[in-house]
Amino acid sequence: MARAKLQLKTIENPVSRRSTFSKRKTGLLRKASEISILCDAEVALIIFSPSGKLYEFGSPRIMEKYQKFTTIKDHTSFSETTEMLRLELENLRRRMKNLQNMYKHMIGDDLGSLSFKELKHLEKQISLGSRKLRSRKDKISVEYIGFLKNKEKSLEAENANICKKSYRSHKSGDIDLNIMEKES
């Protein structure tokens, strides 16, 4: 049986209109989420209710992709795009150089170029990092000690069971020998 075609016009009854809006909004948001997951698509959905309330859905990286897409579309000339990419590359090189210098300082290399204030700041960073590292190491050590204690208990219990079985089999072996001696 086919569905009757729904005539699209504004619903006159305000209660029915709110109910329909709520149901269709939920379904639309669900469908947007499903297409995002199933098809690995970047989806954005914005809904304003009649009262002005905002409902939205966006895939994780949608805004980043939107900004990149619109930035590239807005630039009409090749030279403008090239200039933008050159500036971004320059910025990334600067950041990389700063990170390399910070790494050298953290391992104790190239400290001659630092002022007293910078050395104190570096010392605080290293001290904080050292405390975090020590805390993490202590936590892992405590967990491992607990694991080893549990394993020790397990092995002791297993050893006790083996000793009991060995004692029983040895004792039953003595009885069998005694029975054999009496029969002879």
C-alpha atoms as one frame of an Amber mdcrd trajectory, in Angstrom:
protein
   0.000   0.000   0.000   1.497   3.342  -1.053   1.750   6.330   1.206  -0.516
   9.253   0.530   1.327  12.285  -0.774   1.513  14.983   1.862   0.478  18.414
   0.745   3.102  20.898   1.918   1.587  23.915   3.595   1.896  25.518   7.003
   0.175  23.533   9.735  -2.530  25.745  11.206  -2.802  24.121  14.660   0.107
  25.470  16.793   0.317  22.321  18.954   0.493  20.053  15.894   3.009  22.403
  14.288   5.341  22.231  17.344   4.963  18.466  17.532   5.698  18.037  13.818
   8.679  20.398  14.047  10.123  18.469  16.980   9.711  15.072  15.299  11.075
  16.190  11.917  13.957  18.092  13.527  14.983  14.976  15.446  14.750  12.856
  12.310  16.748  15.365  10.258  19.512  15.570  12.894  19.607  11.761  13.074
  19.868  11.487   9.279  22.684  14.058   9.205  24.579  12.074  11.832  23.978
   8.804   9.965  25.202  10.099   6.604  28.260  11.533   8.333  29.115   8.163
   9.905  28.055   5.816   7.095  29.534   7.748   4.178  32.418   9.425   6.031
  31.016  12.737   4.800  31.499  16.099   6.439  28.000  17.372   7.245  26.732
  20.634   8.736  23.114  21.294   9.634  21.642  24.441  11.190  17.968  24.709
  12.153  16.182  27.698  13.686  12.835  26.960  15.307   9.882  29.316  14.791
  10.671  30.750  18.237  14.279  31.421  17.162  15.982  28.594  19.042  19.095
  27.191  17.341  19.619  23.475  16.675  22.828  22.365  15.008  24.880  19.382
  13.947  28.383  19.392  12.571  30.875  16.692  11.691  34.121  16.903  13.685
  36.251  18.759  11.147  33.528  20.545   9.203  34.386  24.129  10.149  38.065
  23.659   9.322  37.189  22.241   5.906  34.633  24.965   5.270  37.149  27.713
   6.042  39.781  26.134   3.789  37.272  25.703   0.960  35.944  29.244   1.152
  39.438  30.714   1.507  40.624  28.996  -1.654  37.408  29.869  -3.560  37.596
  33.527  -2.525  41.120  33.942  -3.898  40.766  34.565  -7.566  44.398  34.838
  -8.562  47.133  32.259  -8.427  49.600  34.773  -6.981  47.344  35.492  -3.983
  47.037  31.771  -3.226  50.791  31.344  -3.625  51.446  34.251  -1.268  49.062
  32.810   1.319  50.804  29.420   1.138  54.238  31.071   1.336  53.232  32.910
   4.520  51.824  29.718   6.026  55.050  27.866   5.177  57.121  30.652   6.721
  55.013  30.491   9.871  55.405  26.700  10.069  59.192  26.987   9.616  59.347
  29.540  12.418  57.318  27.274  14.712  59.506  24.293  13.838  62.682  26.255
  14.623  61.222  27.365  17.973  60.301  23.771  18.825  63.790  22.553  17.865
  65.380  25.213  20.064  63.055  24.341  22.937  63.962  20.655  22.540  67.693
  21.487  22.579  67.213  23.547  25.723  65.199  20.798  27.414  67.989  18.263
  26.861  70.643  20.751  28.047  72.138  21.764  24.696  72.656  25.315  23.420
  72.052  26.977  26.800  74.619  29.752  26.225  72.128  31.895  24.315  69.619
  31.977  27.201  69.330  34.805  29.734  69.141  34.213  33.473  65.354  34.686
  33.411  64.975  32.193  30.547  67.181  29.687  32.392  65.025  29.992  35.529
  61.896  29.466  33.431  63.459  26.426  31.753  64.474  25.057  35.147  60.873
  25.354  36.376  59.575  23.586  33.260  62.089  20.759  33.640  61.347  20.472
  37.364  57.615  20.276  36.715  58.152  17.734  33.941  60.424  15.706  36.201
  57.788  15.656  38.968  55.098  14.537  36.511  57.418  11.861  35.151  58.319
  10.642  38.650  54.661  10.600  39.674  53.704   8.555  36.600  56.626   6.188
  37.152  55.652   5.710  40.828  52.046   5.018  39.860  53.117   2.405  37.313
  55.521   0.862  39.853  52.785   0.589  42.494  50.431  -1.008  39.965  53.132
  -3.465  38.884  53.960  -4.348  42.495  50.260  -5.058  43.083  50.194  -7.227
  39.966  53.266  -9.137  41.165  51.779  -9.653  44.653  48.600 -11.066  43.112
  50.694 -13.312  40.882  52.730 -14.425  43.910  49.533 -15.369  45.788  48.265
 -17.220  42.748  51.529 -19.136  42.378  51.615 -19.945  46.104  48.075 -21.319
  45.899  48.982 -23.336  42.822  52.117 -24.629  44.555  50.072 -25.635  47.634
  47.622 -27.552  45.412  50.494 -29.338  43.673  52.039 -30.230  47.050  48.700
 -31.616  48.280  48.281 -33.700  45.128  51.855 -34.921  45.376  51.383 -35.842
  49.041  48.124 -37.656  48.281  49.595 -39.574  45.365  52.682 -40.462  47.410
  50.496 -41.569  50.323  48.234 -43.624  48.049  51.365 -45.147  46.499  52.492
 -46.302  49.970  49.162 -47.972  50.542  49.380 -49.774  47.221  52.848 -51.041
  48.120  51.616 -52.279  51.493  48.717 -54.090  49.834  51.104 -55.732  47.394
  53.431 -56.824  50.211  50.529 -58.442  52.131  49.416 -60.346  49.057  52.860
 -61.836  48.550
